[in-house]
PDB file of C-alpha atoms in Angstrom:
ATOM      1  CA  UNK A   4       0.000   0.000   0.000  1.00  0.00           C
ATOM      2  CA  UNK A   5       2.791   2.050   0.880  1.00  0.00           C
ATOM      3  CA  UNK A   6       4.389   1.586  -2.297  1.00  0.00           C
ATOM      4  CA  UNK A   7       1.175   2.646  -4.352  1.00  0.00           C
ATOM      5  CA  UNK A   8       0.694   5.706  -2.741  1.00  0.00           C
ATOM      6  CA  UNK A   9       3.943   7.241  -3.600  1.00  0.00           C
ATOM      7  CA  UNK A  10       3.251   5.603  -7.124  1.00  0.00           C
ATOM      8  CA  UNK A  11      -0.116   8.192  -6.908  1.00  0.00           C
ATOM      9  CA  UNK A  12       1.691  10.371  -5.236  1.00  0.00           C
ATOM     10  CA  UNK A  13       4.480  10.665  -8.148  1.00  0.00           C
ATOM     11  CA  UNK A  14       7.351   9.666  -5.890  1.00  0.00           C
ATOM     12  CA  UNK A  15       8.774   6.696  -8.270  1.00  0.00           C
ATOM     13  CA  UNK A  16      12.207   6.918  -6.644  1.00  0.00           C
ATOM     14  CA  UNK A  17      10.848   7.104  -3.135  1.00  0.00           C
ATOM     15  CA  UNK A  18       8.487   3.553  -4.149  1.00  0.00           C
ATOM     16  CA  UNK A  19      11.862   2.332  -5.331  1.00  0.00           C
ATOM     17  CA  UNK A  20      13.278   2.751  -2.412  1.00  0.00           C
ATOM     18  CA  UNK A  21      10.154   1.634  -0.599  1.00  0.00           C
ATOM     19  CA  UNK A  22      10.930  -1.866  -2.497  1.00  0.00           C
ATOM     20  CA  UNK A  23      14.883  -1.762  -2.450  1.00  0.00           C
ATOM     21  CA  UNK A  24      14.281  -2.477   1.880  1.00  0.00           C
ATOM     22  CA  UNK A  25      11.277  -4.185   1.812  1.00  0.00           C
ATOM     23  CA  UNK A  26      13.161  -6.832  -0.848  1.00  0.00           C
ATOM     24  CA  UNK A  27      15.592  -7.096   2.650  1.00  0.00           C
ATOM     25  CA  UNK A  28      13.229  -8.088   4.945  1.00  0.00           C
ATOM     26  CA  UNK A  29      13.068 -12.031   5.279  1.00  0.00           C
ATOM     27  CA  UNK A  30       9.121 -11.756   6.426  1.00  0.00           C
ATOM     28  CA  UNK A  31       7.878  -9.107   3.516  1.00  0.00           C
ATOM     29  CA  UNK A  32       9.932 -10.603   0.264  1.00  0.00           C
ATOM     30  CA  UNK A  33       9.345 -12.416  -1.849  1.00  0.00           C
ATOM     31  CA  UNK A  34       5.808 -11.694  -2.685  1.00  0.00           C
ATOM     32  CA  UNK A  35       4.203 -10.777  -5.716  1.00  0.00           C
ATOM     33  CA  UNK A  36       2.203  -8.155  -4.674  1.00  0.00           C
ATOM     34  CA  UNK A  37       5.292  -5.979  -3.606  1.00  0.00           C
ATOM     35  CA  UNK A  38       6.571  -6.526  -6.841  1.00  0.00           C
ATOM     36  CA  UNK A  39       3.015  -6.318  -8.997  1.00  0.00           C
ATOM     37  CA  UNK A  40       2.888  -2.392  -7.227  1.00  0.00           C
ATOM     38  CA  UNK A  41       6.086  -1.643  -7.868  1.00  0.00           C
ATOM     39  CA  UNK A  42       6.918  -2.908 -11.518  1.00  0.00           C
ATOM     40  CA  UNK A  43       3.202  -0.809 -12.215  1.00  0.00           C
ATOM     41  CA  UNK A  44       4.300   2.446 -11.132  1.00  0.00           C
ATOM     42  CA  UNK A  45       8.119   2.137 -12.427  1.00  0.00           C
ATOM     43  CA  UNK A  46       6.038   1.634 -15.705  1.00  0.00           C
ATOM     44  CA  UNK A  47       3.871   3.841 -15.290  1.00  0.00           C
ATOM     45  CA  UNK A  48       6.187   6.775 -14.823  1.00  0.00           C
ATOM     46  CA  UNK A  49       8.518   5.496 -17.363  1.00  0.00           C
ATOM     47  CA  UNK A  50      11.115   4.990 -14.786  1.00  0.00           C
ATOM     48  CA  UNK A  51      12.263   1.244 -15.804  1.00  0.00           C
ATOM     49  CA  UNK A  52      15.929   0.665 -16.585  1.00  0.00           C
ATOM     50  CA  UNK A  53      16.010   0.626 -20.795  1.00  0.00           C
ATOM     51  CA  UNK A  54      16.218  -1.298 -22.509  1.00  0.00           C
ATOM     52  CA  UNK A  55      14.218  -4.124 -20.696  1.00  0.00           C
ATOM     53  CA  UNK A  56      14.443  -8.240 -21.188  1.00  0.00           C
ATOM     54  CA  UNK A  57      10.923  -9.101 -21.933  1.00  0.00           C
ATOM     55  CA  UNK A  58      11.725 -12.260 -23.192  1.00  0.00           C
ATOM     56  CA  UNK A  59      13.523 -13.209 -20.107  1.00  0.00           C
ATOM     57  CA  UNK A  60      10.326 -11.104 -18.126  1.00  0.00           C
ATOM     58  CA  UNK A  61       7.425 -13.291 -19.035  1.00  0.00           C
ATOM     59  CA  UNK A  62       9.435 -16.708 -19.017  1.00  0.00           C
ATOM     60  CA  UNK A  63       9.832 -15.965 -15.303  1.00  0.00           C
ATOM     61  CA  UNK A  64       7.808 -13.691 -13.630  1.00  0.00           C
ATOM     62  CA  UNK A  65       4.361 -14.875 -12.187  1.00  0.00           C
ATOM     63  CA  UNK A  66       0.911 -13.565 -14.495  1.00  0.00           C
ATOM     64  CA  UNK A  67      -0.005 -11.096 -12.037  1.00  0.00           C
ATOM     65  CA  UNK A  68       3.500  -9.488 -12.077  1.00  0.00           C
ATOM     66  CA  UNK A  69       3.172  -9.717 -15.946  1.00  0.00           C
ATOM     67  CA  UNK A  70      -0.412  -8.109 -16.092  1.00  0.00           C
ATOM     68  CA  UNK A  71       1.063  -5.356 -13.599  1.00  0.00           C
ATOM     69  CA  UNK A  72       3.737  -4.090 -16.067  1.00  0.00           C
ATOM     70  CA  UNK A  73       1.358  -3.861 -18.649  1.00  0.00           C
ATOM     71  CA  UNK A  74      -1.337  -2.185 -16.939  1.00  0.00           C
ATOM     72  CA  UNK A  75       1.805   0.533 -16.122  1.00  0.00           C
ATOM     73  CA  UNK A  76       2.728   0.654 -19.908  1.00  0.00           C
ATOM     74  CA  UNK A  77      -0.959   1.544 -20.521  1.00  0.00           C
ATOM     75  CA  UNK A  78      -1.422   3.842 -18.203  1.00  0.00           C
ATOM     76  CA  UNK A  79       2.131   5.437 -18.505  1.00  0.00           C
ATOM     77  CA  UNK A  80       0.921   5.791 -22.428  1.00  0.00           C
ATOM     78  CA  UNK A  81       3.709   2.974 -23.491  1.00  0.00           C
ATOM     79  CA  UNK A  82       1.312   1.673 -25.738  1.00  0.00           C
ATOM     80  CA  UNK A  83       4.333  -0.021 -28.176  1.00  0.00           C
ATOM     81  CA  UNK A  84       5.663  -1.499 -25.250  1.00  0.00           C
ATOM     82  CA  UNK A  85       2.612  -2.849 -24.077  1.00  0.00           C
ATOM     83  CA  UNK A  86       1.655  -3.887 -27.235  1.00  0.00           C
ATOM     84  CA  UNK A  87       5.384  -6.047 -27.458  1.00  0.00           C
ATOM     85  CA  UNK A  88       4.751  -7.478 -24.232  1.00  0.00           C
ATOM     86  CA  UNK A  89       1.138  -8.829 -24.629  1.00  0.00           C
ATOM     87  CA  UNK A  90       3.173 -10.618 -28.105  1.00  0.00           C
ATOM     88  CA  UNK A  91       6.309 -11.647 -25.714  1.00  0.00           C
ATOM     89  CA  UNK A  92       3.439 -13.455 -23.541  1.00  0.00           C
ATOM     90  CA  UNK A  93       1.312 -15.128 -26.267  1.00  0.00           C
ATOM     91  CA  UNK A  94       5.207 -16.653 -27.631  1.00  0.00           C
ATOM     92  CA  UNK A  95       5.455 -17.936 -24.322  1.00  0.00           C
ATOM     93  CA  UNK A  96       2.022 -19.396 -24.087  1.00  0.00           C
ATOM     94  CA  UNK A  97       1.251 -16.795 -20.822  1.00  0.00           C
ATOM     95  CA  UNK A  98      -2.244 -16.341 -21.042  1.00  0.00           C
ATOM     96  CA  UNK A  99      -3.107 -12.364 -19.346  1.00  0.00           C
ATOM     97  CA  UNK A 100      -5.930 -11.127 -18.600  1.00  0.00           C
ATOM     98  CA  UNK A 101      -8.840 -10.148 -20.921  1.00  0.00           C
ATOM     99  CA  UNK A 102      -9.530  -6.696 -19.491  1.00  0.00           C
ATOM    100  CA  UNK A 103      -5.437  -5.965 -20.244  1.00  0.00           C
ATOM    101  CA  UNK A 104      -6.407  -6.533 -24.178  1.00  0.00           C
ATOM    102  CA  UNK A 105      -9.693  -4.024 -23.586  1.00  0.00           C
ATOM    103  CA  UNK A 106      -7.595  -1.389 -21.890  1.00  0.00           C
ATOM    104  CA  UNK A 107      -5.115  -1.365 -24.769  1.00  0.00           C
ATOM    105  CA  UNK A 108      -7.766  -1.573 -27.433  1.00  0.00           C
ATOM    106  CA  UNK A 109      -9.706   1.062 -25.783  1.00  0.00           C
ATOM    107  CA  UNK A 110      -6.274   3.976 -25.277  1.00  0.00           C
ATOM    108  CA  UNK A 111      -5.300   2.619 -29.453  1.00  0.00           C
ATOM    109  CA  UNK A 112      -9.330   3.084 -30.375  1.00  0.00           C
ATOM    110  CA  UNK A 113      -8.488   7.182 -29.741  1.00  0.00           C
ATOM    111  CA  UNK A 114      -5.786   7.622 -32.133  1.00  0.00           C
ATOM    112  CA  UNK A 115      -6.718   7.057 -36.260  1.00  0.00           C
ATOM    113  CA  UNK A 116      -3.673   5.854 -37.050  1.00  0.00           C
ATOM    114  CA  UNK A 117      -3.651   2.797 -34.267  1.00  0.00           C
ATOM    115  CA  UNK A 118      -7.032   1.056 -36.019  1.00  0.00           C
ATOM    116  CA  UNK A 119      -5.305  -1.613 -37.876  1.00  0.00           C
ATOM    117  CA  UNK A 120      -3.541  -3.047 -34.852  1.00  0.00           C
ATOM    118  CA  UNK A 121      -7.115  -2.457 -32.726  1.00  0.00           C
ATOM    119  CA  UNK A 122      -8.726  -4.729 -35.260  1.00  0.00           C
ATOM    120  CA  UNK A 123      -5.582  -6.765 -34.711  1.00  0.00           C
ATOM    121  CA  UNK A 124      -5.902  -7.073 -31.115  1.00  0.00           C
ATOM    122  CA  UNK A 125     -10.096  -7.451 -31.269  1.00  0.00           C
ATOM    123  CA  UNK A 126      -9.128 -10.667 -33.561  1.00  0.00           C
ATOM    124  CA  UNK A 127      -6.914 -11.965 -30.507  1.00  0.00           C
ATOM    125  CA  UNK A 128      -9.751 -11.165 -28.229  1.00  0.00           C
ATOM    126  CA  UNK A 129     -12.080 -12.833 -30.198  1.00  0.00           C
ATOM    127  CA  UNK A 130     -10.274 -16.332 -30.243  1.00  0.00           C
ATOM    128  CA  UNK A 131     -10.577 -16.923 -26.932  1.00  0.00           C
ATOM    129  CA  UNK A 132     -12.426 -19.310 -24.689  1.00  0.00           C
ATOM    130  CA  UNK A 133     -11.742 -17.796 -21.544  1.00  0.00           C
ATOM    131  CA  UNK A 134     -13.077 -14.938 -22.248  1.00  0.00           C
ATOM    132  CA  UNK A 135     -14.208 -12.920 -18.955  1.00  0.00           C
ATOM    133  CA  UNK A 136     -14.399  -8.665 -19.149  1.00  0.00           C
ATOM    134  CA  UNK A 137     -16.301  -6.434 -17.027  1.00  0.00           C
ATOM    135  CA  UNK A 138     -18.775  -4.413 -18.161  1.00  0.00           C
ATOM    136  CA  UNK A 139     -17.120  -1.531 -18.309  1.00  0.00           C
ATOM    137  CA  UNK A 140     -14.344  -3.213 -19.836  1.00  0.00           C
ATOM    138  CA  UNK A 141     -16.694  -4.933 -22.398  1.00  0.00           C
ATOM    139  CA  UNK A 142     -18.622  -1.142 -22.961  1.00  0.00           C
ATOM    140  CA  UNK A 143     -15.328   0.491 -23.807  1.00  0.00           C
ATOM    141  CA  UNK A 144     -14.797  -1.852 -26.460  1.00  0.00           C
ATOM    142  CA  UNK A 145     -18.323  -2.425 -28.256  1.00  0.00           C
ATOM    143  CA  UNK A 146     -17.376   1.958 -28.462  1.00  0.00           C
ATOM    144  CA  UNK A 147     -14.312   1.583 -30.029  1.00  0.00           C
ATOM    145  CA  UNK A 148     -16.010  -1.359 -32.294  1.00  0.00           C
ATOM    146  CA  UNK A 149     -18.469   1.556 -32.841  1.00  0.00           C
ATOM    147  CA  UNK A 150     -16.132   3.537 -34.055  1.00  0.00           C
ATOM    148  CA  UNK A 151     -14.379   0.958 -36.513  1.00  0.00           C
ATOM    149  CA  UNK A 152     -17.602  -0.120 -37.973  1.00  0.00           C
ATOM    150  CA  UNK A 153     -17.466  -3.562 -36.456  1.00  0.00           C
ATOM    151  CA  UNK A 154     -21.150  -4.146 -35.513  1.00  0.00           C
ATOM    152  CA  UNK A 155     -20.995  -7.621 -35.761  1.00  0.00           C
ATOM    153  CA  UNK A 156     -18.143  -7.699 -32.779  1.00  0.00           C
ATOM    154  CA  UNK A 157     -20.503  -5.238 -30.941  1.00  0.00           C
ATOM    155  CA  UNK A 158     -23.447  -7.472 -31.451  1.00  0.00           C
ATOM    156  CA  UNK A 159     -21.254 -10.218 -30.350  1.00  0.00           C
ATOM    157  CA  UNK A 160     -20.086  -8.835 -27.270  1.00  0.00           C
ATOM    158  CA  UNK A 161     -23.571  -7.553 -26.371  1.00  0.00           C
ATOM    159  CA  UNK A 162     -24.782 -11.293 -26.649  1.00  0.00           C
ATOM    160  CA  UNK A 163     -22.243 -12.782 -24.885  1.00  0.00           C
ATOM    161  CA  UNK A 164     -22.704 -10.246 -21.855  1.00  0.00           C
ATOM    162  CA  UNK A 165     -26.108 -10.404 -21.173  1.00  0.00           C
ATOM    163  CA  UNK A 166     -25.357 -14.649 -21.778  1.00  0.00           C
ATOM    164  CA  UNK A 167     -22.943 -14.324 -19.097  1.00  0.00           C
ATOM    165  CA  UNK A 168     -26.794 -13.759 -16.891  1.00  0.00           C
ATOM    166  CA  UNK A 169     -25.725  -9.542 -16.514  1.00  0.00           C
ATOM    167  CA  UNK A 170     -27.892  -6.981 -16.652  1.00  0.00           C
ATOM    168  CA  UNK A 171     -26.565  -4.175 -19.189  1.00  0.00           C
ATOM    169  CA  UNK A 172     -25.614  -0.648 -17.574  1.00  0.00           C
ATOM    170  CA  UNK A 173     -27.069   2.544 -19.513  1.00  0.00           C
ATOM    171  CA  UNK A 174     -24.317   3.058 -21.078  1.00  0.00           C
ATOM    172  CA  UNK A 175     -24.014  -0.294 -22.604  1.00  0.00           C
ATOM    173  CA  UNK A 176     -27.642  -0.001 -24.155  1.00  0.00           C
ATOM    174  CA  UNK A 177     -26.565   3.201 -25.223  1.00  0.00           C
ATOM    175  CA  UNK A 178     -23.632   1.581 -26.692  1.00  0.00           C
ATOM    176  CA  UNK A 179     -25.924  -0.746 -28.563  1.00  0.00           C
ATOM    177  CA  UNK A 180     -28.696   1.796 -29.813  1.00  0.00           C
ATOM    178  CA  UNK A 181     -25.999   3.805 -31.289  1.00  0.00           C
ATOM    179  CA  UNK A 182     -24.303   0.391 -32.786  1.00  0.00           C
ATOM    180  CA  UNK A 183     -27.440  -0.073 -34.922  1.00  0.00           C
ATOM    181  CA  UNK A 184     -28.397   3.227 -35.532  1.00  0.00           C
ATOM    182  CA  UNK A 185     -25.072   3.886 -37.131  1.00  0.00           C
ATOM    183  CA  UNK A 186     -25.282   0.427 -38.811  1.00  0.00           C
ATOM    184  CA  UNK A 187     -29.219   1.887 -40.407  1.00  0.00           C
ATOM    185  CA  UNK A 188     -30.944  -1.145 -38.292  1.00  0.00           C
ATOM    186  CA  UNK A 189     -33.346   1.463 -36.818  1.00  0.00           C
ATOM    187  CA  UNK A 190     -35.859  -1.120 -36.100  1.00  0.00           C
ATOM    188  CA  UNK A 191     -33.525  -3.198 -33.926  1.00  0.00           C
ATOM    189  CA  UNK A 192     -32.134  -0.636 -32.237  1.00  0.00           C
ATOM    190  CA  UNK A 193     -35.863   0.529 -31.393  1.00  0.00           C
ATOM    191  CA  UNK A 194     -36.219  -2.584 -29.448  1.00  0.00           C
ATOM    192  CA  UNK A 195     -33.683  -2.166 -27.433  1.00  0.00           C
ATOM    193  CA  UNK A 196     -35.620   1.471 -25.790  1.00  0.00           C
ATOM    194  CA  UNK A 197     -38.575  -1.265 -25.414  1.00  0.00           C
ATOM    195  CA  UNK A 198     -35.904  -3.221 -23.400  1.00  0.00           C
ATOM    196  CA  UNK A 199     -34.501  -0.656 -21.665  1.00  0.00           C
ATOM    197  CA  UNK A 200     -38.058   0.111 -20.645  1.00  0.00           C
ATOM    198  CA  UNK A 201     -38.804  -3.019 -20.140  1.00  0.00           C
ATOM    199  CA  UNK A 202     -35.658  -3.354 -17.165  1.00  0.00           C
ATOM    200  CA  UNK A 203     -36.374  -0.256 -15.794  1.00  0.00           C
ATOM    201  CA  UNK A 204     -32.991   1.232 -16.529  1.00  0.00           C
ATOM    202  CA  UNK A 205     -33.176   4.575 -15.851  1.00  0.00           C
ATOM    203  CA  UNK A 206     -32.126   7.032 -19.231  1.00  0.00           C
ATOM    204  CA  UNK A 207     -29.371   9.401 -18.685  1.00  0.00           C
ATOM    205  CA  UNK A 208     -28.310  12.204 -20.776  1.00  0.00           C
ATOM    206  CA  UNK A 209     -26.368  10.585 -23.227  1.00  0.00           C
ATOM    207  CA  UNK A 210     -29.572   8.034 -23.743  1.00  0.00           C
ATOM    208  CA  UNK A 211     -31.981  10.719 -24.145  1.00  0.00           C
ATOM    209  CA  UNK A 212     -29.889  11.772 -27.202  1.00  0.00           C
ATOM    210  CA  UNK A 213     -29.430   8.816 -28.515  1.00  0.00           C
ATOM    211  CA  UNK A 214     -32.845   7.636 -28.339  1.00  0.00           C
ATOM    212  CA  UNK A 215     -34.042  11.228 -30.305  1.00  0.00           C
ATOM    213  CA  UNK A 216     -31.723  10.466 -32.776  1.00  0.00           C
ATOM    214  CA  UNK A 217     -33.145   6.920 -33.645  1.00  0.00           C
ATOM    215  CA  UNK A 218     -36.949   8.631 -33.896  1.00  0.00           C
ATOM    216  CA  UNK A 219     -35.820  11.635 -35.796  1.00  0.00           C
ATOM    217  CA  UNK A 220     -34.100   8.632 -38.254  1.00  0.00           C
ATOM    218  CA  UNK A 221     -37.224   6.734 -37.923  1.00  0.00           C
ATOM    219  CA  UNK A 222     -39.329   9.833 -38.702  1.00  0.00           C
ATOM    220  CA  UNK A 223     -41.606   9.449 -35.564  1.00  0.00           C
ATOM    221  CA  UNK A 224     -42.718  13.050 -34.269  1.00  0.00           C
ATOM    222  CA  UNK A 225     -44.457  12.256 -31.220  1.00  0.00           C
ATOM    223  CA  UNK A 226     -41.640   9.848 -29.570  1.00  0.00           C
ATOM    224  CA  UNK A 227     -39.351  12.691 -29.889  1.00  0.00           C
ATOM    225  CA  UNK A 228     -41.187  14.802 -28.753  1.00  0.00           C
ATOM    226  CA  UNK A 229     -42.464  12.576 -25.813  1.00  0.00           C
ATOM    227  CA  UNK A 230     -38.469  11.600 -25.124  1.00  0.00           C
ATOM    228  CA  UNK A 231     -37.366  15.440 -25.691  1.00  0.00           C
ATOM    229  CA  UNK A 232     -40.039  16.413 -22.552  1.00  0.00           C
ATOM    230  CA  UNK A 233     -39.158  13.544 -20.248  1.00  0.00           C
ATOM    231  CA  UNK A 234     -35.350  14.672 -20.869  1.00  0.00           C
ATOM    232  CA  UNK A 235     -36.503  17.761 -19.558  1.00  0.00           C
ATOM    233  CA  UNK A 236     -39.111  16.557 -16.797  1.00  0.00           C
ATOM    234  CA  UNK A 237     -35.604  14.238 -15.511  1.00  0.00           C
ATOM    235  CA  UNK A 238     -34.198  17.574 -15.093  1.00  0.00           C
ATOM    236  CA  UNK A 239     -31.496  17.325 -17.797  1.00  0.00           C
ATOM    237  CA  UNK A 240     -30.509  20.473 -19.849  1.00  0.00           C
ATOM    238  CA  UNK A 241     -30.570  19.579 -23.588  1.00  0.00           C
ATOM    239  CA  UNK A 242     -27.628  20.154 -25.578  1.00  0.00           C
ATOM    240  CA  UNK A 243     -27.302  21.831 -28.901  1.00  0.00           C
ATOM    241  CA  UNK A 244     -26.989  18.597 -31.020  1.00  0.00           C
ATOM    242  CA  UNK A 245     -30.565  17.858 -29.078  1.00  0.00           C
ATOM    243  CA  UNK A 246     -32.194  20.588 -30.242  1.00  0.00           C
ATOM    244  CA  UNK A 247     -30.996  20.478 -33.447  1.00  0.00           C
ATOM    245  CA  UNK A 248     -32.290  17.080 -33.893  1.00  0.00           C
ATOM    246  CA  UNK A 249     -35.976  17.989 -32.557  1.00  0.00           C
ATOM    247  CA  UNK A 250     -35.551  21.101 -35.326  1.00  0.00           C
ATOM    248  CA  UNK A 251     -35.353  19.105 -38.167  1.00  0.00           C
ATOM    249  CA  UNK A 252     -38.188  16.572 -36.760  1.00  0.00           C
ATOM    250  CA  UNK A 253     -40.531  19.611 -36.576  1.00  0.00           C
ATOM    251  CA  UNK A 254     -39.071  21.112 -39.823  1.00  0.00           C
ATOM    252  CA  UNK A 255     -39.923  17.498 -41.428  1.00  0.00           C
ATOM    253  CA  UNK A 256     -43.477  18.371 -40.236  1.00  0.00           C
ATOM    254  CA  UNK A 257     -43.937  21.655 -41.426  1.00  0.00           C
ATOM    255  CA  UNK A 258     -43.798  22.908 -37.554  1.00  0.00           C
ATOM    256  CA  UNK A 259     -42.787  26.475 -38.073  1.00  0.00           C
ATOM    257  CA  UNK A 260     -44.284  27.910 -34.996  1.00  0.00           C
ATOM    258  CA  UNK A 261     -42.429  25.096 -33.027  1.00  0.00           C
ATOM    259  CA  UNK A 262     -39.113  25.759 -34.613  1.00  0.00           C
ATOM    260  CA  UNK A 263     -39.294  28.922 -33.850  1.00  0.00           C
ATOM    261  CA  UNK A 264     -39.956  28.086 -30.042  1.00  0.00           C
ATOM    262  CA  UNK A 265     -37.147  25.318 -30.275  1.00  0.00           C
ATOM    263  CA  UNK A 266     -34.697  28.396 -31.535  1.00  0.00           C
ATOM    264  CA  UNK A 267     -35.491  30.982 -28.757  1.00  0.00           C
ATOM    265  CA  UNK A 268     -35.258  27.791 -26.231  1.00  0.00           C
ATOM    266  CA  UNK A 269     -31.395  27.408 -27.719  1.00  0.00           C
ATOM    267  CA  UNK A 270     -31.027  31.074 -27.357  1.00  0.00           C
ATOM    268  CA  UNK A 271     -31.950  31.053 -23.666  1.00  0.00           C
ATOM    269  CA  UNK A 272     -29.389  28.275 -22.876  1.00  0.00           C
ATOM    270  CA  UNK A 273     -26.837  29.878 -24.355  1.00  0.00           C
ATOM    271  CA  UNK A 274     -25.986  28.704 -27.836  1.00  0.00           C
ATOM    272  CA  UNK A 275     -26.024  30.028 -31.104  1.00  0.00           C
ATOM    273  CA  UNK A 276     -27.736  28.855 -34.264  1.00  0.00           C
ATOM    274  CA  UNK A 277     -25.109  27.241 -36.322  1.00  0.00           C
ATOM    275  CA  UNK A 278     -25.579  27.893 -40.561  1.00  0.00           C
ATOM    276  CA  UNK A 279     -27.222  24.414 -40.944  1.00  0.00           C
ATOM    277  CA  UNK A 280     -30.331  25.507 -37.985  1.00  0.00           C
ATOM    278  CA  UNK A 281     -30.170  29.029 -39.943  1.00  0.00           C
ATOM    279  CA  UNK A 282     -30.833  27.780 -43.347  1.00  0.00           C
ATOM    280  CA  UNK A 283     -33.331  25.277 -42.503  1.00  0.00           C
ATOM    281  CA  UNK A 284     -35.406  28.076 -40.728  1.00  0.00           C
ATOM    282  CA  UNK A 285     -34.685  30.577 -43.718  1.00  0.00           C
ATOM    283  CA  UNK A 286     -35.671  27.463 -45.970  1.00  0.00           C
ATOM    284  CA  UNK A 287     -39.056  27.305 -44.001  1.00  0.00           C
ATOM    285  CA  UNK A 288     -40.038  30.646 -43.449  1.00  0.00           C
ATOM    286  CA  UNK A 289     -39.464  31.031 -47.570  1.00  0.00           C
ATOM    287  CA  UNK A 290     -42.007  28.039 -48.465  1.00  0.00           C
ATOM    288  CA  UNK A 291     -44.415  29.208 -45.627  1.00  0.00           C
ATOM    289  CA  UNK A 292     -44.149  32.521 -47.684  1.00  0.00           C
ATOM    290  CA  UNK A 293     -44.566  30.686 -50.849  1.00  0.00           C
ATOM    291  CA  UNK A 294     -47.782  28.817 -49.827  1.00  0.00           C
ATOM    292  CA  UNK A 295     -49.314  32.296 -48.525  1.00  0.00           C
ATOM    293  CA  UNK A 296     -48.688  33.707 -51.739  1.00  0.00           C
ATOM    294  CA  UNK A 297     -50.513  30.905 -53.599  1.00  0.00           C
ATOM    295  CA  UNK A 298     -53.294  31.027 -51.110  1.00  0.00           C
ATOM    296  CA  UNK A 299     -54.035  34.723 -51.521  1.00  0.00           C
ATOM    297  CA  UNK A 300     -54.042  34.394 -55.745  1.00  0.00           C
TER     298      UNK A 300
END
């Protein structure tokens, strides 16, 4: 414990040091844990001794020790090195953790450039039996799936979770509604509201949006509207992207008079009408205009 908190505290030399006596003391050493903390925040802080046997690391150090270093590459943004070790391992037939592979996949899922070795590492995932994540482990990557267009891995991971007898967090129907929304399966992704409903999970923010989205795709006015007051009634403040959405369901419609409501409500909270809100409502007020004009010839 000791040894962590001056690894939180940013004191790598002092945790060092922390080890360098304990490693003396016949009734504290050897134990893994000592040596799990302490090879996580030398990591971590980029403090290891380069460059580093890794071969000769994962032939004899214990899996926790192993999973340790790599959860300090991770977090220390060592994401080559971590990558190299979780290889080193598989050579040596050292089976790691699963939630090791999602932390990786989910820090490579931010940067464009990484996606080829993500879909790399979701293959590796994929093969194996033991397969065990939490669920925010198993969230993080169905969103970086998401973001690959790999809806068949998020649809797999989403069966094999609730299989696993779990009951899906918020943000992992979320997950899932924007899956298949993105993927144009705005049907399936209606059922899962029903389910949601259906559970009682209780709709954040980020749900709320999502769900607005889906009718707005789906071209169903009075869900989106029903879902737009109940964000409001849960007393959530709607974003921009929100409102935005409810304009063009209205504009769909032929709603002038509730645009314009919808655009002093943005007002109010503080944002401005970006060119696309602007030319919708110029694009509106000119065919109200038009059908006046034909109604007075």
């Amino acid at each position: 414990m000791t040894i962590r908190e001056l690894g939180h505290m940013g004191l790598p030399d002092r945790a060092l040091q922390t080890f360098c006596w304990a490693e003396q003391q016949p009734q504290l050493f050897p134990d893994d844990r000592i040596l799990a903390s302490t090879v996580e925040i030398l990591a971590r802080t980029r403090e290891l001794k380069m460059p580093f046997d890794l071969q000769k690391f994962t032939s004899k150090a214990s899996r926790p020790v192993i999973e340790a270093l790599a959860r300090g590459f991770i977090r220390g943004g060592s994401l080559y090195l971590a990558r190299k070790l979780l290889l080193v391992a598989k050579d040596n037939n050292r089976t790691l953790d699963a939630s090791i592979h999602a932390k990786l996949i989910l820090e490579l899922g931010k940067n464009p450039d990484k996606y080829k070795l993500v879909l790399t590492l979701l293959d590796d995932l994929g093969e194996r039996d033991d397969l065990e994540l939490s669920q925010q482990d198993c969230t993080s990557v169905m969103k970086v799936c998401v973001k690959l267009e790999r809806y068949d891995t998020v649809e797999s991971l989403y069966s094999w979770f609730k299989e696993s007898v779990r009951e899906p967090s918020v943000v992992m129907y979320t997950t899932m509604i924007h899956s298949r929304y993105k993927e144009k399966k705005y049907r399936e992704a209606f059922a899962l509201i029903w389910e949601m409903e259906g559970s009682n999970c209780l709709f954040d923010l980020p749900a709320y949006h999502v769900a607005i989205k889906l009718f707005v795709a789906l071209k169903d006015l009075p869900r989106a509207v029903r879902y737009f007051s109940r964000l409001k009634e849960a007393g959530f403040a709607a974003t921009f992207d929100i409102y935005r959405d409810m304009i063009k369901m209205y504009a769909v419609s032929g709603r002038l008079a509730k645009c314009k409501e919808l655009c002093k409500e943005i007002e109010k909270a503080g944002f401005k009408l970006d060119k696309q809100v602007e030319s919708l409502m110029l694009q509106m007020i000119k065919d109200v205009g038009s059908v006046k004009s034909c109604t007075e010839f």
